[in-house]
Amino acid sequence: MDMQMILWAVIFVLAVVVELCSMQLISIWFAVGALAAFASSFKLPFVGQLTVFVVVTAVMLLATRPLLKKLRKPAVPTNHELDLGKTALVIEDINASAGTGRVRVQGIDWSASSKDGSMIKSGETVTVVEVGGARLTVEKTV
């Protein structure tokens, strides 16, 4: 087995390993192109093999990428995106120096802090401006 065959075999294996690790259809086209170049290494010189690799990879990419975009489902919004801009009721005083603060958004209680570090009394209405883990950052509703 000559060095060119080994090169294409290594590229194929690396592309398959990357694809298996990511499962994002990132390198599968390169794997198919490397396999075609490996097969062509029995008859073609290296320049021909490289041409086969580039052409097959490009054809695979152009042929399958639009189909994959159609099949991909739209992203489902997470709590992070759903709660931004929502109005919340302060159910425990928000006080940065005491490390306290809880709000209720659509019936769900969250730890909260104020955006500017100011104290916000229980019973006030606030707006969610940021979500960080299980803590909301809020500001007084004007």
mmCIF file of C-alpha atoms in Angstrom:
data_model
loop_
_atom_site.group_PDB
_atom_site.id
_atom_site.type_symbol
_atom_site.label_atom_id
_atom_site.label_comp_id
_atom_site.label_asym_id
_atom_site.label_seq_id
_atom_site.Cartn_x
_atom_site.Cartn_y
_atom_site.Cartn_z
ATOM 1 C CA MET A 1 0.000 0.000 0.000
ATOM 2 C CA ASP A 2 1.532 3.316 -0.999
ATOM 3 C CA MET A 3 1.520 6.585 0.970
ATOM 4 C CA GLN A 4 -1.370 8.086 -1.000
ATOM 5 C CA MET A 5 -3.691 5.225 -0.057
ATOM 6 C CA ILE A 6 -2.655 5.604 3.571
ATOM 7 C CA LEU A 7 -3.310 9.358 3.402
ATOM 8 C CA TRP A 8 -6.875 8.854 2.117
ATOM 9 C CA ALA A 9 -7.529 6.093 4.645
ATOM 10 C CA VAL A 10 -6.362 8.352 7.494
ATOM 11 C CA ILE A 11 -8.486 11.276 6.243
ATOM 12 C CA PHE A 12 -11.480 8.940 5.981
ATOM 13 C CA VAL A 13 -11.031 7.591 9.510
ATOM 14 C CA LEU A 14 -10.504 11.068 10.986
ATOM 15 C CA ALA A 15 -13.586 12.428 9.230
ATOM 16 C CA VAL A 16 -15.702 9.511 10.470
ATOM 17 C CA VAL A 17 -14.412 9.930 14.045
ATOM 18 C CA VAL A 18 -15.164 13.666 13.982
ATOM 19 C CA GLU A 19 -18.636 12.928 12.631
ATOM 20 C CA LEU A 20 -19.321 10.310 15.300
ATOM 21 C CA CYS A 21 -18.198 12.710 18.018
ATOM 22 C CA SER A 22 -20.251 15.648 16.781
ATOM 23 C CA MET A 23 -23.279 13.979 15.135
ATOM 24 C CA GLN A 24 -23.852 17.291 13.340
ATOM 25 C CA LEU A 25 -23.162 16.217 9.750
ATOM 26 C CA ILE A 26 -20.040 18.355 9.695
ATOM 27 C CA SER A 27 -17.456 16.014 8.219
ATOM 28 C CA ILE A 28 -19.430 13.215 6.591
ATOM 29 C CA TRP A 29 -18.917 14.812 3.174
ATOM 30 C CA PHE A 30 -15.151 14.703 3.657
ATOM 31 C CA ALA A 31 -15.363 11.045 4.618
ATOM 32 C CA VAL A 32 -17.214 10.209 1.393
ATOM 33 C CA GLY A 33 -14.735 12.276 -0.623
ATOM 34 C CA ALA A 34 -11.780 10.534 1.050
ATOM 35 C CA LEU A 35 -13.329 7.141 0.324
ATOM 36 C CA ALA A 36 -13.736 8.066 -3.351
ATOM 37 C CA ALA A 37 -10.149 9.363 -3.471
ATOM 38 C CA PHE A 38 -8.940 6.134 -1.841
ATOM 39 C CA ALA A 39 -10.710 4.110 -4.522
ATOM 40 C CA SER A 40 -9.261 6.318 -7.255
ATOM 41 C CA SER A 41 -5.730 5.875 -5.860
ATOM 42 C CA PHE A 42 -5.554 2.473 -7.597
ATOM 43 C CA LYS A 43 -5.633 4.131 -11.043
ATOM 44 C CA LEU A 44 -5.031 7.896 -10.791
ATOM 45 C CA PRO A 45 -1.993 9.979 -9.834
ATOM 46 C CA PHE A 46 -2.187 12.153 -6.721
ATOM 47 C CA VAL A 47 -3.494 15.232 -8.575
ATOM 48 C CA GLY A 48 -6.368 13.136 -9.957
ATOM 49 C CA GLN A 49 -7.055 11.712 -6.494
ATOM 50 C CA LEU A 50 -7.134 15.206 -5.011
ATOM 51 C CA THR A 51 -9.526 16.307 -7.769
ATOM 52 C CA VAL A 52 -11.795 13.335 -7.035
ATOM 53 C CA PHE A 53 -11.727 14.217 -3.319
ATOM 54 C CA VAL A 54 -12.652 17.872 -3.904
ATOM 55 C CA VAL A 55 -15.331 17.146 -6.524
ATOM 56 C CA VAL A 56 -17.035 14.325 -4.580
ATOM 57 C CA THR A 57 -16.951 16.332 -1.349
ATOM 58 C CA ALA A 58 -18.426 19.399 -3.083
ATOM 59 C CA VAL A 59 -21.133 17.372 -4.861
ATOM 60 C CA MET A 60 -22.098 15.660 -1.604
ATOM 61 C CA LEU A 61 -22.250 18.993 0.186
ATOM 62 C CA LEU A 62 -24.288 20.691 -2.523
ATOM 63 C CA ALA A 63 -26.648 17.735 -2.939
ATOM 64 C CA THR A 64 -27.403 17.025 0.698
ATOM 65 C CA ARG A 65 -27.107 20.331 2.554
ATOM 66 C CA PRO A 66 -30.348 21.879 1.178
ATOM 67 C CA LEU A 67 -32.209 18.653 1.951
ATOM 68 C CA LEU A 68 -30.887 18.649 5.511
ATOM 69 C CA LYS A 69 -31.968 22.256 6.017
ATOM 70 C CA LYS A 70 -35.520 21.315 5.007
ATOM 71 C CA LEU A 71 -35.550 18.340 7.369
ATOM 72 C CA ARG A 72 -34.137 20.230 10.346
ATOM 73 C CA LYS A 73 -36.844 21.179 12.820
ATOM 74 C CA PRO A 74 -37.006 24.736 14.131
ATOM 75 C CA ALA A 75 -35.492 25.283 17.559
ATOM 76 C CA VAL A 76 -37.901 25.126 20.481
ATOM 77 C CA PRO A 77 -37.597 28.202 22.697
ATOM 78 C CA THR A 78 -36.219 27.509 26.170
ATOM 79 C CA ASN A 79 -37.257 29.116 29.451
ATOM 80 C CA HIS A 80 -34.433 31.553 28.873
ATOM 81 C CA GLU A 81 -36.033 32.896 25.716
ATOM 82 C CA LEU A 82 -39.621 32.546 26.921
ATOM 83 C CA ASP A 83 -39.171 34.534 30.150
ATOM 84 C CA LEU A 84 -37.233 37.511 28.774
ATOM 85 C CA GLY A 85 -39.364 40.643 28.808
ATOM 86 C CA LYS A 86 -42.057 39.041 30.975
ATOM 87 C CA THR A 87 -43.561 40.806 33.962
ATOM 88 C CA ALA A 88 -42.887 39.278 37.368
ATOM 89 C CA LEU A 89 -44.153 39.906 40.891
ATOM 90 C CA VAL A 90 -41.556 40.307 43.639
ATOM 91 C CA ILE A 91 -42.485 37.827 46.401
ATOM 92 C CA GLU A 92 -39.377 38.387 48.578
ATOM 93 C CA ASP A 93 -37.474 41.669 48.845
ATOM 94 C CA ILE A 94 -34.627 41.807 46.341
ATOM 95 C CA ASN A 95 -31.561 42.977 48.248
ATOM 96 C CA ALA A 96 -28.099 42.449 46.787
ATOM 97 C CA SER A 97 -26.270 43.075 50.080
ATOM 98 C CA ALA A 98 -28.391 40.482 51.918
ATOM 99 C CA GLY A 99 -28.369 38.074 48.957
ATOM 100 C CA THR A 100 -32.153 37.775 48.960
ATOM 101 C CA GLY A 101 -34.792 38.067 46.309
ATOM 102 C CA ARG A 102 -37.510 35.965 44.730
ATOM 103 C CA VAL A 103 -39.996 36.677 41.965
ATOM 104 C CA ARG A 104 -42.932 34.809 40.471
ATOM 105 C CA VAL A 105 -43.243 34.579 36.689
ATOM 106 C CA GLN A 106 -46.370 32.862 35.367
ATOM 107 C CA GLY A 107 -46.833 30.923 38.612
ATOM 108 C CA ILE A 108 -43.182 29.799 38.888
ATOM 109 C CA ASP A 109 -40.907 31.124 41.625
ATOM 110 C CA TRP A 110 -37.348 32.154 40.749
ATOM 111 C CA SER A 111 -34.366 33.544 42.617
ATOM 112 C CA ALA A 112 -33.846 37.103 41.478
ATOM 113 C CA SER A 113 -31.475 40.033 41.585
ATOM 114 C CA SER A 114 -31.912 43.565 40.338
ATOM 115 C CA LYS A 115 -30.060 44.681 37.254
ATOM 116 C CA ASP A 116 -28.666 47.822 38.856
ATOM 117 C CA GLY A 117 -28.184 46.331 42.345
ATOM 118 C CA SER A 118 -30.985 48.409 43.845
ATOM 119 C CA MET A 119 -33.383 47.083 46.469
ATOM 120 C CA ILE A 120 -36.868 46.174 45.249
ATOM 121 C CA LYS A 121 -39.647 45.606 47.787
ATOM 122 C CA SER A 122 -41.990 42.628 47.873
ATOM 123 C CA GLY A 123 -45.231 43.274 45.964
ATOM 124 C CA GLU A 124 -43.622 45.430 43.268
ATOM 125 C CA THR A 125 -43.828 44.534 39.594
ATOM 126 C CA VAL A 126 -40.599 43.982 37.657
ATOM 127 C CA THR A 127 -39.537 42.985 34.133
ATOM 128 C CA VAL A 128 -37.199 40.069 33.424
ATOM 129 C CA VAL A 129 -34.126 41.312 31.547
ATOM 130 C CA GLU A 130 -31.774 38.323 31.840
ATOM 131 C CA VAL A 131 -31.806 34.653 32.776
ATOM 132 C CA GLY A 132 -28.683 33.113 34.295
ATOM 133 C CA GLY A 133 -29.137 29.503 35.342
ATOM 134 C CA ALA A 134 -31.884 29.500 37.970
ATOM 135 C CA ARG A 135 -31.626 33.224 38.695
ATOM 136 C CA LEU A 136 -33.473 36.016 36.945
ATOM 137 C CA THR A 137 -32.140 39.530 36.632
ATOM 138 C CA VAL A 138 -34.966 42.040 36.804
ATOM 139 C CA GLU A 139 -35.583 45.753 36.704
ATOM 140 C CA LYS A 140 -38.459 47.820 38.022
ATOM 141 C CA THR A 141 -41.359 48.160 35.628
ATOM 142 C CA VAL A 142 -42.006 51.770 34.754
#
